Tab-separated table of N, CA and C in Angstrom:
chain	number	residue	atom	x	y	z
A	20	UNK	N	-91.057	122.762	77.511
A	20	UNK	CA	-91.284	121.824	78.597
A	20	UNK	C	-90.173	121.999	79.637
A	21	UNK	N	-90.546	122.115	80.886
A	21	UNK	CA	-89.536	122.262	81.923
A	21	UNK	C	-88.993	120.893	82.333
A	22	UNK	N	-87.778	120.906	82.821
A	22	UNK	CA	-87.138	119.654	83.239
A	22	UNK	C	-87.679	119.230	84.601
A	23	UNK	N	-87.779	117.931	84.793
A	23	UNK	CA	-88.251	117.375	86.053
A	23	UNK	C	-87.051	116.761	86.759
A	24	UNK	N	-86.788	117.216	87.955
A	24	UNK	CA	-85.666	116.698	88.731
A	24	UNK	C	-85.973	115.286	89.213
A	25	UNK	N	-85.049	114.375	88.963
A	25	UNK	CA	-85.181	113.004	89.444
A	25	UNK	C	-84.629	112.862	90.859
A	26	UNK	N	-83.777	113.783	91.232
A	26	UNK	CA	-83.170	113.803	92.562
A	26	UNK	C	-82.532	115.163	92.734
A	27	UNK	N	-82.529	115.666	93.932
A	27	UNK	CA	-81.765	116.881	94.213
A	27	UNK	C	-81.178	116.774	95.609
A	28	UNK	N	-80.150	117.540	95.816
A	28	UNK	CA	-79.529	117.587	97.121
A	28	UNK	C	-78.959	118.977	97.318
A	29	UNK	N	-78.729	119.328	98.537
A	29	UNK	CA	-78.033	120.558	98.868
A	29	UNK	C	-76.826	120.184	99.708
A	30	UNK	N	-75.689	120.744	99.366
A	30	UNK	CA	-74.477	120.568	100.153
A	30	UNK	C	-74.062	121.952	100.629
A	31	UNK	N	-73.766	122.042	101.910
A	31	UNK	CA	-73.383	123.335	102.475
A	31	UNK	C	-71.942	123.312	102.959
A	32	UNK	N	-71.331	124.465	102.869
A	32	UNK	CA	-70.005	124.708	103.427
A	32	UNK	C	-70.027	126.123	103.961
A	33	UNK	N	-69.563	126.298	105.204
A	33	UNK	CA	-69.602	127.624	105.825
A	33	UNK	C	-68.221	128.228	106.041
A	34	UNK	N	-67.171	127.418	105.961
A	34	UNK	CA	-65.847	127.926	106.332
A	34	UNK	C	-64.780	127.710	105.264
A	35	UNK	N	-65.157	127.497	104.038
A	35	UNK	CA	-64.155	127.303	102.988
A	35	UNK	C	-63.425	125.986	103.157
A	36	UNK	N	-62.101	126.036	103.094
A	36	UNK	CA	-61.298	124.812	103.095
A	36	UNK	C	-60.882	124.342	104.486
A	37	UNK	N	-61.495	124.875	105.500
A	37	UNK	CA	-61.281	124.345	106.848
A	37	UNK	C	-62.647	124.135	107.474
A	38	UNK	N	-62.823	123.033	108.097
A	38	UNK	CA	-64.110	122.760	108.717
A	38	UNK	C	-64.800	121.574	108.086
A	39	UNK	N	-66.098	121.747	107.813
A	39	UNK	CA	-66.916	120.636	107.360
A	39	UNK	C	-67.838	121.088	106.234
A	40	UNK	N	-68.007	120.219	105.250
A	40	UNK	CA	-69.071	120.361	104.263
A	40	UNK	C	-70.080	119.272	104.582
A	41	UNK	N	-71.351	119.583	104.422
A	41	UNK	CA	-72.346	118.585	104.798
A	41	UNK	C	-73.536	118.606	103.856
A	42	UNK	N	-74.165	117.436	103.748
A	42	UNK	CA	-75.378	117.277	102.976
A	42	UNK	C	-76.545	117.576	103.897
A	43	UNK	N	-77.419	118.451	103.435
A	43	UNK	CA	-78.607	118.772	104.226
A	43	UNK	C	-79.551	117.585	104.255
A	44	UNK	N	-80.345	117.511	105.288
A	44	UNK	CA	-81.418	116.521	105.335
A	44	UNK	C	-81.034	115.241	106.038
A	45	UNK	N	-81.790	114.197	105.711
A	45	UNK	CA	-81.688	112.935	106.413
A	45	UNK	C	-80.430	112.136	106.093
A	46	UNK	N	-79.755	112.442	104.963
A	46	UNK	CA	-78.577	111.655	104.605
A	46	UNK	C	-77.492	111.745	105.682
A	47	UNK	N	-77.355	112.913	106.298
A	47	UNK	CA	-76.446	113.061	107.411
A	47	UNK	C	-74.973	112.992	107.064
A	48	UNK	N	-74.621	113.036	105.793
A	48	UNK	CA	-73.220	112.955	105.410
A	48	UNK	C	-72.524	114.275	105.725
A	49	UNK	N	-71.441	114.190	106.470
A	49	UNK	CA	-70.626	115.362	106.773
A	49	UNK	C	-69.162	114.964	106.599
A	50	UNK	N	-68.413	115.779	105.890
A	50	UNK	CA	-67.009	115.484	105.645
A	50	UNK	C	-66.141	116.645	106.079
A	51	UNK	N	-65.095	116.323	106.816
A	51	UNK	CA	-64.105	117.329	107.120
A	51	UNK	C	-63.391	117.696	105.830
A	52	UNK	N	-63.199	118.986	105.596
A	52	UNK	CA	-62.572	119.437	104.362
A	52	UNK	C	-61.304	120.220	104.662
A	53	UNK	N	-60.427	120.217	103.672
A	53	UNK	CA	-59.153	120.903	103.797
A	53	UNK	C	-58.661	121.251	102.401
A	54	UNK	N	-57.519	121.856	102.355
A	54	UNK	CA	-56.854	122.161	101.087
A	54	UNK	C	-55.711	121.191	100.893
A	55	UNK	N	-55.485	120.810	99.644
A	55	UNK	CA	-54.343	119.950	99.346
A	55	UNK	C	-53.027	120.700	99.526
A	56	UNK	N	-53.094	122.005	99.611
A	56	UNK	CA	-51.881	122.825	99.682
A	56	UNK	C	-51.429	123.127	101.099
A	57	UNK	N	-52.195	122.644	102.093
A	57	UNK	CA	-51.783	122.826	103.485
A	57	UNK	C	-51.847	121.487	104.196
A	58	UNK	N	-51.094	121.353	105.257
A	58	UNK	CA	-51.125	120.124	106.062
A	58	UNK	C	-52.254	120.248	107.077
A	59	UNK	N	-53.398	119.667	106.727
A	59	UNK	CA	-54.545	119.668	107.627
A	59	UNK	C	-55.411	118.477	107.256
A	60	UNK	N	-56.083	117.889	108.236
A	60	UNK	CA	-56.942	116.741	107.927
A	60	UNK	C	-58.167	117.171	107.134
A	61	UNK	N	-58.670	116.264	106.328
A	61	UNK	CA	-59.905	116.526	105.598
A	61	UNK	C	-59.787	116.177	104.129
A	62	UNK	N	-60.927	116.063	103.497
A	62	UNK	CA	-61.015	115.757	102.074
A	62	UNK	C	-60.934	117.059	101.302
A	63	UNK	N	-60.207	117.042	100.184
A	63	UNK	CA	-60.027	118.281	99.427
A	63	UNK	C	-60.832	118.256	98.130
A	64	UNK	N	-60.995	119.403	97.480
A	64	UNK	CA	-61.777	119.471	96.242
A	64	UNK	C	-61.258	118.547	95.136
A	65	UNK	N	-59.950	118.345	95.043
A	65	UNK	CA	-59.401	117.442	94.039
A	65	UNK	C	-59.961	116.038	94.222
A	66	UNK	N	-60.039	115.590	95.470
A	66	UNK	CA	-60.576	114.266	95.758
A	66	UNK	C	-62.059	114.183	95.425
A	67	UNK	N	-62.810	115.232	95.719
A	67	UNK	CA	-64.235	115.240	95.379
A	67	UNK	C	-64.440	115.117	93.873
A	68	UNK	N	-63.673	115.855	93.095
A	68	UNK	CA	-63.783	115.782	91.636
A	68	UNK	C	-63.421	114.385	91.150
A	69	UNK	N	-62.333	113.835	91.680
A	69	UNK	CA	-61.917	112.490	91.300
A	69	UNK	C	-62.969	111.445	91.625
A	70	UNK	N	-63.538	111.509	92.831
A	70	UNK	CA	-64.596	110.574	93.227
A	70	UNK	C	-65.805	110.697	92.299
A	71	UNK	N	-66.239	111.914	92.048
A	71	UNK	CA	-67.437	112.128	91.226
A	71	UNK	C	-67.234	111.590	89.816
A	72	UNK	N	-66.098	111.917	89.204
A	72	UNK	CA	-65.871	111.490	87.828
A	72	UNK	C	-65.650	109.983	87.748
A	73	UNK	N	-64.816	109.427	88.611
A	73	UNK	CA	-64.539	107.987	88.560
A	73	UNK	C	-65.815	107.175	88.766
A	74	UNK	N	-66.623	107.568	89.718
A	74	UNK	CA	-67.830	106.812	90.041
A	74	UNK	C	-68.892	106.942	88.957
A	75	UNK	N	-69.227	108.162	88.595
A	75	UNK	CA	-70.318	108.382	87.644
A	75	UNK	C	-69.935	107.903	86.244
A	76	UNK	N	-68.724	108.203	85.793
A	76	UNK	CA	-68.349	107.834	84.431
A	76	UNK	C	-68.191	106.325	84.289
A	77	UNK	N	-67.592	105.676	85.286
A	77	UNK	CA	-67.461	104.223	85.177
A	77	UNK	C	-68.835	103.545	85.243
A	78	UNK	N	-69.723	104.054	86.081
A	78	UNK	CA	-71.077	103.493	86.129
A	78	UNK	C	-71.768	103.650	84.771
A	79	UNK	N	-71.565	104.780	84.118
A	79	UNK	CA	-72.182	105.008	82.810
A	79	UNK	C	-71.579	104.095	81.757
A	80	UNK	N	-70.262	103.930	81.781
A	80	UNK	CA	-69.625	103.001	80.836
A	80	UNK	C	-70.197	101.603	81.031
A	81	UNK	N	-70.344	101.175	82.284
A	81	UNK	CA	-70.896	99.842	82.563
A	81	UNK	C	-72.329	99.716	82.038
A	82	UNK	N	-73.124	100.770	82.140
A	82	UNK	CA	-74.483	100.749	81.602
A	82	UNK	C	-74.469	100.602	80.079
A	83	UNK	N	-73.560	101.323	79.421
A	83	UNK	CA	-73.448	101.225	77.966
A	83	UNK	C	-72.994	99.819	77.574
A	84	UNK	N	-72.010	99.280	78.298
A	84	UNK	CA	-71.546	97.912	78.012
A	84	UNK	C	-72.707	96.918	78.134
A	85	UNK	N	-73.500	97.043	79.188
A	85	UNK	CA	-74.623	96.126	79.392
A	85	UNK	C	-75.661	96.287	78.285
A	86	UNK	N	-75.955	97.518	77.933
A	86	UNK	CA	-76.943	97.785	76.888
A	86	UNK	C	-76.503	97.215	75.540
A	87	UNK	N	-75.181	97.267	75.284
A	87	UNK	CA	-74.645	96.759	74.022
A	87	UNK	C	-74.267	95.273	74.116
A	88	UNK	N	-74.599	94.662	75.249
A	88	UNK	CA	-74.374	93.226	75.466
A	88	UNK	C	-72.934	92.820	75.176
A	89	UNK	N	-72.048	93.545	75.804
A	89	UNK	CA	-70.620	93.277	75.674
A	89	UNK	C	-70.029	93.113	77.072
A	90	UNK	N	-68.770	92.753	77.151
A	90	UNK	CA	-68.126	92.550	78.456
A	90	UNK	C	-68.241	93.805	79.313
A	91	UNK	N	-68.587	93.617	80.579
A	91	UNK	CA	-68.642	94.732	81.536
A	91	UNK	C	-67.340	94.704	82.318
A	92	UNK	N	-66.317	95.298	81.722
A	92	UNK	CA	-64.968	95.167	82.271
A	92	UNK	C	-64.284	96.500	82.564
A	93	UNK	N	-64.994	97.588	82.453
A	93	UNK	CA	-64.341	98.890	82.598
A	93	UNK	C	-63.859	99.128	84.022
A	94	UNK	N	-62.764	99.857	84.110
A	94	UNK	CA	-62.228	100.333	85.387
A	94	UNK	C	-61.659	101.718	85.131
A	95	UNK	N	-61.791	102.598	86.103
A	95	UNK	CA	-61.319	103.967	85.953
A	95	UNK	C	-60.364	104.347	87.071
A	96	UNK	N	-59.416	105.171	86.712
A	96	UNK	CA	-58.509	105.792	87.684
A	96	UNK	C	-58.384	107.244	87.256
A	97	UNK	N	-58.733	108.166	88.135
A	97	UNK	CA	-58.721	109.581	87.807
A	97	UNK	C	-57.610	110.269	88.583
A	98	UNK	N	-56.771	110.976	87.827
A	98	UNK	CA	-55.718	111.792	88.446
A	98	UNK	C	-56.169	113.244	88.384
A	99	UNK	N	-56.090	113.932	89.519
A	99	UNK	CA	-56.431	115.345	89.583
A	99	UNK	C	-55.235	116.078	90.170
A	100	UNK	N	-54.729	117.031	89.419
A	100	UNK	CA	-53.616	117.865	89.870
A	100	UNK	C	-54.115	119.289	90.040
A	101	UNK	N	-53.506	120.004	90.963
A	101	UNK	CA	-53.733	121.442	91.083
A	101	UNK	C	-52.421	122.121	90.708
A	102	UNK	N	-52.512	123.115	89.845
A	102	UNK	CA	-51.328	123.860	89.405
A	102	UNK	C	-51.626	125.351	89.496
A	103	UNK	N	-50.587	126.132	89.582
A	103	UNK	CA	-50.718	127.586	89.623
A	103	UNK	C	-51.220	128.075	88.278
A	104	UNK	N	-52.117	129.027	88.305
A	104	UNK	CA	-52.679	129.630	87.111
A	104	UNK	C	-52.607	131.143	87.289
A	105	UNK	N	-52.958	131.880	86.285
A	105	UNK	CA	-52.943	133.334	86.401
A	105	UNK	C	-54.321	133.870	86.073
A	106	UNK	N	-55.131	134.241	87.028
A	106	UNK	CA	-54.848	134.271	88.466
A	106	UNK	C	-55.246	132.964	89.146
A	107	UNK	N	-54.733	132.747	90.307
A	107	UNK	CA	-55.141	131.618	91.141
A	107	UNK	C	-54.569	130.282	90.744
A	108	UNK	N	-55.430	129.290	90.706
A	108	UNK	CA	-55.046	127.902	90.461
A	108	UNK	C	-55.994	127.291	89.440
A	109	UNK	N	-55.626	126.121	88.930
A	109	UNK	CA	-56.528	125.354	88.078
A	109	UNK	C	-56.278	123.872	88.310
A	110	UNK	N	-57.290	123.084	88.006
A	110	UNK	CA	-57.174	121.632	88.087
A	110	UNK	C	-56.848	121.075	86.705
A	111	UNK	N	-56.030	120.040	86.694
A	111	UNK	CA	-55.771	119.231	85.508
A	111	UNK	C	-56.294	117.839	85.835
A	112	UNK	N	-57.208	117.344	85.024
A	112	UNK	CA	-57.875	116.074	85.304
A	112	UNK	C	-57.593	115.097	84.164
A	113	UNK	N	-57.110	113.917	84.521
A	113	UNK	CA	-56.886	112.860	83.538
A	113	UNK	C	-57.639	111.620	83.996
A	114	UNK	N	-58.607	111.203	83.183
A	114	UNK	CA	-59.363	109.988	83.471
A	114	UNK	C	-58.764	108.859	82.647
A	115	UNK	N	-58.187	107.886	83.324
A	115	UNK	CA	-57.628	106.707	82.672
A	115	UNK	C	-58.686	105.615	82.690
A	116	UNK	N	-58.975	105.065	81.525
A	116	UNK	CA	-60.033	104.069	81.383
A	116	UNK	C	-59.421	102.790	80.832
A	117	UNK	N	-59.603	101.679	81.540
A	117	UNK	CA	-59.145	100.376	81.059
A	117	UNK	C	-60.363	99.529	80.738
A	118	UNK	N	-60.309	98.890	79.574
A	118	UNK	CA	-61.378	97.978	79.136
A	118	UNK	C	-60.687	96.810	78.451
A	119	UNK	N	-60.100	95.937	79.242
A	119	UNK	CA	-59.171	94.921	78.746
A	119	UNK	C	-59.806	93.847	77.872
A	120	UNK	N	-61.112	93.648	77.965
A	120	UNK	CA	-61.766	92.608	77.178
A	120	UNK	C	-62.350	93.145	75.863
A	121	UNK	N	-62.048	94.391	75.543
A	121	UNK	CA	-62.579	95.016	74.333
A	121	UNK	C	-61.465	95.322	73.339
A	122	UNK	N	-61.791	95.214	72.061
A	122	UNK	CA	-60.905	95.738	71.029
A	122	UNK	C	-60.907	97.257	71.162
A	123	UNK	N	-59.806	97.893	70.808
A	123	UNK	CA	-59.665	99.336	70.986
A	123	UNK	C	-60.823	100.124	70.350
A	124	UNK	N	-61.180	99.794	69.134
A	124	UNK	CA	-62.240	100.521	68.437
A	124	UNK	C	-63.575	100.390	69.171
A	125	UNK	N	-63.881	99.202	69.679
A	125	UNK	CA	-65.125	98.994	70.419
A	125	UNK	C	-65.112	99.772	71.736
A	126	UNK	N	-63.977	99.752	72.416
A	126	UNK	CA	-63.851	100.485	73.680
A	126	UNK	C	-64.007	101.983	73.440
A	127	UNK	N	-63.371	102.491	72.401
A	127	UNK	CA	-63.484	103.921	72.093
A	127	UNK	C	-64.929	104.309	71.785
A	128	UNK	N	-65.655	103.445	71.098
A	128	UNK	CA	-67.072	103.705	70.812
A	128	UNK	C	-67.874	103.788	72.114
A	129	UNK	N	-67.675	102.830	72.996
A	129	UNK	CA	-68.405	102.811	74.270
A	129	UNK	C	-68.080	104.050	75.091
A	130	UNK	N	-66.815	104.436	75.120
A	130	UNK	CA	-66.410	105.639	75.860
A	130	UNK	C	-67.082	106.869	75.267
A	131	UNK	N	-67.117	106.980	73.946
A	131	UNK	CA	-67.749	108.136	73.291
A	131	UNK	C	-69.233	108.223	73.646
A	132	UNK	N	-69.918	107.087	73.651
A	132	UNK	CA	-71.333	107.073	74.021
A	132	UNK	C	-71.491	107.502	75.483
A	133	UNK	N	-70.653	106.955	76.360
A	133	UNK	CA	-70.733	107.282	77.784
A	133	UNK	C	-70.428	108.753	78.049
A	134	UNK	N	-69.520	109.340	77.283
A	134	UNK	CA	-69.209	110.767	77.443
A	134	UNK	C	-70.436	111.639	77.178
A	135	UNK	N	-71.317	111.176	76.302
A	135	UNK	CA	-72.521	111.930	75.992
A	135	UNK	C	-73.668	111.638	76.950
A	136	UNK	N	-73.520	110.612	77.797
A	136	UNK	CA	-74.601	110.236	78.702
A	136	UNK	C	-74.318	110.544	80.170
A	137	UNK	N	-73.078	110.504	80.580
A	137	UNK	CA	-72.719	110.695	81.996
A	137	UNK	C	-72.842	112.164	82.388
A	138	UNK	N	-73.618	112.485	83.419
A	138	UNK	CA	-73.773	113.891	83.802
A	138	UNK	C	-72.476	114.553	84.259
A	139	UNK	N	-71.603	113.835	84.940
A	139	UNK	CA	-70.334	114.439	85.377
A	139	UNK	C	-69.416	114.639	84.179
A	140	UNK	N	-69.325	113.643	83.301
A	140	UNK	CA	-68.495	113.788	82.102
A	140	UNK	C	-68.994	114.937	81.238
A	141	UNK	N	-70.309	115.106	81.136
A	141	UNK	CA	-70.858	116.218	80.364
A	141	UNK	C	-70.387	117.564	80.903
A	142	UNK	N	-70.268	117.678	82.221
A	142	UNK	CA	-69.788	118.921	82.828
A	142	UNK	C	-68.322	119.192	82.496
A	143	UNK	N	-67.546	118.120	82.362
A	143	UNK	CA	-66.091	118.273	82.279
A	143	UNK	C	-65.486	118.077	80.895
A	144	UNK	N	-66.121	117.318	80.015
A	144	UNK	CA	-65.465	116.824	78.801
A	144	UNK	C	-64.981	117.912	77.844
A	145	UNK	N	-65.626	119.058	77.804
A	145	UNK	CA	-65.222	120.107	76.880
A	145	UNK	C	-64.198	121.070	77.472
A	146	UNK	N	-63.787	120.833	78.699
A	146	UNK	CA	-62.786	121.669	79.343
A	146	UNK	C	-61.400	121.258	78.859
A	147	UNK	N	-60.600	122.218	78.449
A	147	UNK	CA	-59.260	121.908	77.927
A	147	UNK	C	-58.344	121.279	78.964
A	148	UNK	N	-58.709	121.354	80.227
A	148	UNK	CA	-57.884	120.791	81.304
A	148	UNK	C	-58.308	119.384	81.706
A	149	UNK	N	-59.220	118.791	80.940
A	149	UNK	CA	-59.724	117.459	81.255
A	149	UNK	C	-59.470	116.538	80.064
A	150	UNK	N	-58.866	115.377	80.351
A	150	UNK	CA	-58.522	114.404	79.313
A	150	UNK	C	-59.111	113.048	79.701
A	151	UNK	N	-59.710	112.376	78.736
A	151	UNK	CA	-60.192	111.012	78.908
A	151	UNK	C	-59.314	110.135	78.027
A	152	UNK	N	-58.649	109.129	78.621
A	152	UNK	CA	-57.690	108.327	77.871
A	152	UNK	C	-57.906	106.841	78.109
A	153	UNK	N	-58.064	106.100	77.015
A	153	UNK	CA	-58.128	104.647	77.076
A	153	UNK	C	-56.711	104.117	77.241
A	154	UNK	N	-56.503	103.264	78.245
A	154	UNK	CA	-55.165	102.753	78.538
A	154	UNK	C	-55.217	101.248	78.753
A	155	UNK	N	-54.060	100.609	78.605
A	155	UNK	CA	-53.938	99.186	78.903
A	155	UNK	C	-53.641	98.954	80.372
A	156	UNK	N	-53.007	99.946	81.012
A	156	UNK	CA	-52.551	99.801	82.391
A	156	UNK	C	-53.013	101.007	83.210
A	157	UNK	N	-53.926	100.784	84.151
A	157	UNK	CA	-54.412	101.879	84.995
A	157	UNK	C	-53.329	102.482	85.869
A	158	UNK	N	-52.279	101.735	86.119
A	158	UNK	CA	-51.236	102.232	87.017
A	158	UNK	C	-50.156	103.031	86.306
A	159	UNK	N	-50.257	103.154	84.982
A	159	UNK	CA	-49.307	103.985	84.242
A	159	UNK	C	-49.557	105.447	84.635
A	160	UNK	N	-48.515	106.160	84.914
A	160	UNK	CA	-48.655	107.553	85.333
A	160	UNK	C	-48.794	108.456	84.113
A	161	UNK	N	-49.898	109.194	84.046
A	161	UNK	CA	-50.053	110.134	82.928
A	161	UNK	C	-49.092	111.305	83.079
A	162	UNK	N	-48.718	111.892	81.971
A	162	UNK	CA	-47.889	113.092	81.982
A	162	UNK	C	-48.783	114.255	82.381
A	163	UNK	N	-48.307	115.095	83.271
A	163	UNK	CA	-49.073	116.227	83.773
A	163	UNK	C	-49.572	117.074	82.604
A	164	UNK	N	-50.887	117.297	82.563
A	164	UNK	CA	-51.479	118.137	81.536
A	164	UNK	C	-51.699	117.447	80.204
A	165	UNK	N	-51.483	116.150	80.159
A	165	UNK	CA	-51.632	115.415	78.881
A	165	UNK	C	-52.736	114.395	78.964
């Protein structure tokens, strides 16, 4: 059986990290893009990854919380770093998840379920450079690469 797309979009970029990336069609979304490694205006790939993961994963956690009839209290803060790699560069992603109204074991269960349901988390969760961490304080700074 072939998969049926529930939604699709096309995003175009013609000039790499300078210029604009845009969504085709009626949505009309266009964003100036840049590199985090140069002083230039625009949104960078690190920010796009952070936005995608924070939004999609937290929405999925909230859906799981609602389905399990428990407190809908999750909040996410995603740190994305770029570091030198051989060759090129790599991203280090740390998703900090706070669920203050849950016992740790219950929160960990909800996170595990959400990791298997969220499309963005599914793309990233098995990458050694991506960490999902339950925390008490979203403002605590994670150690780089941990």
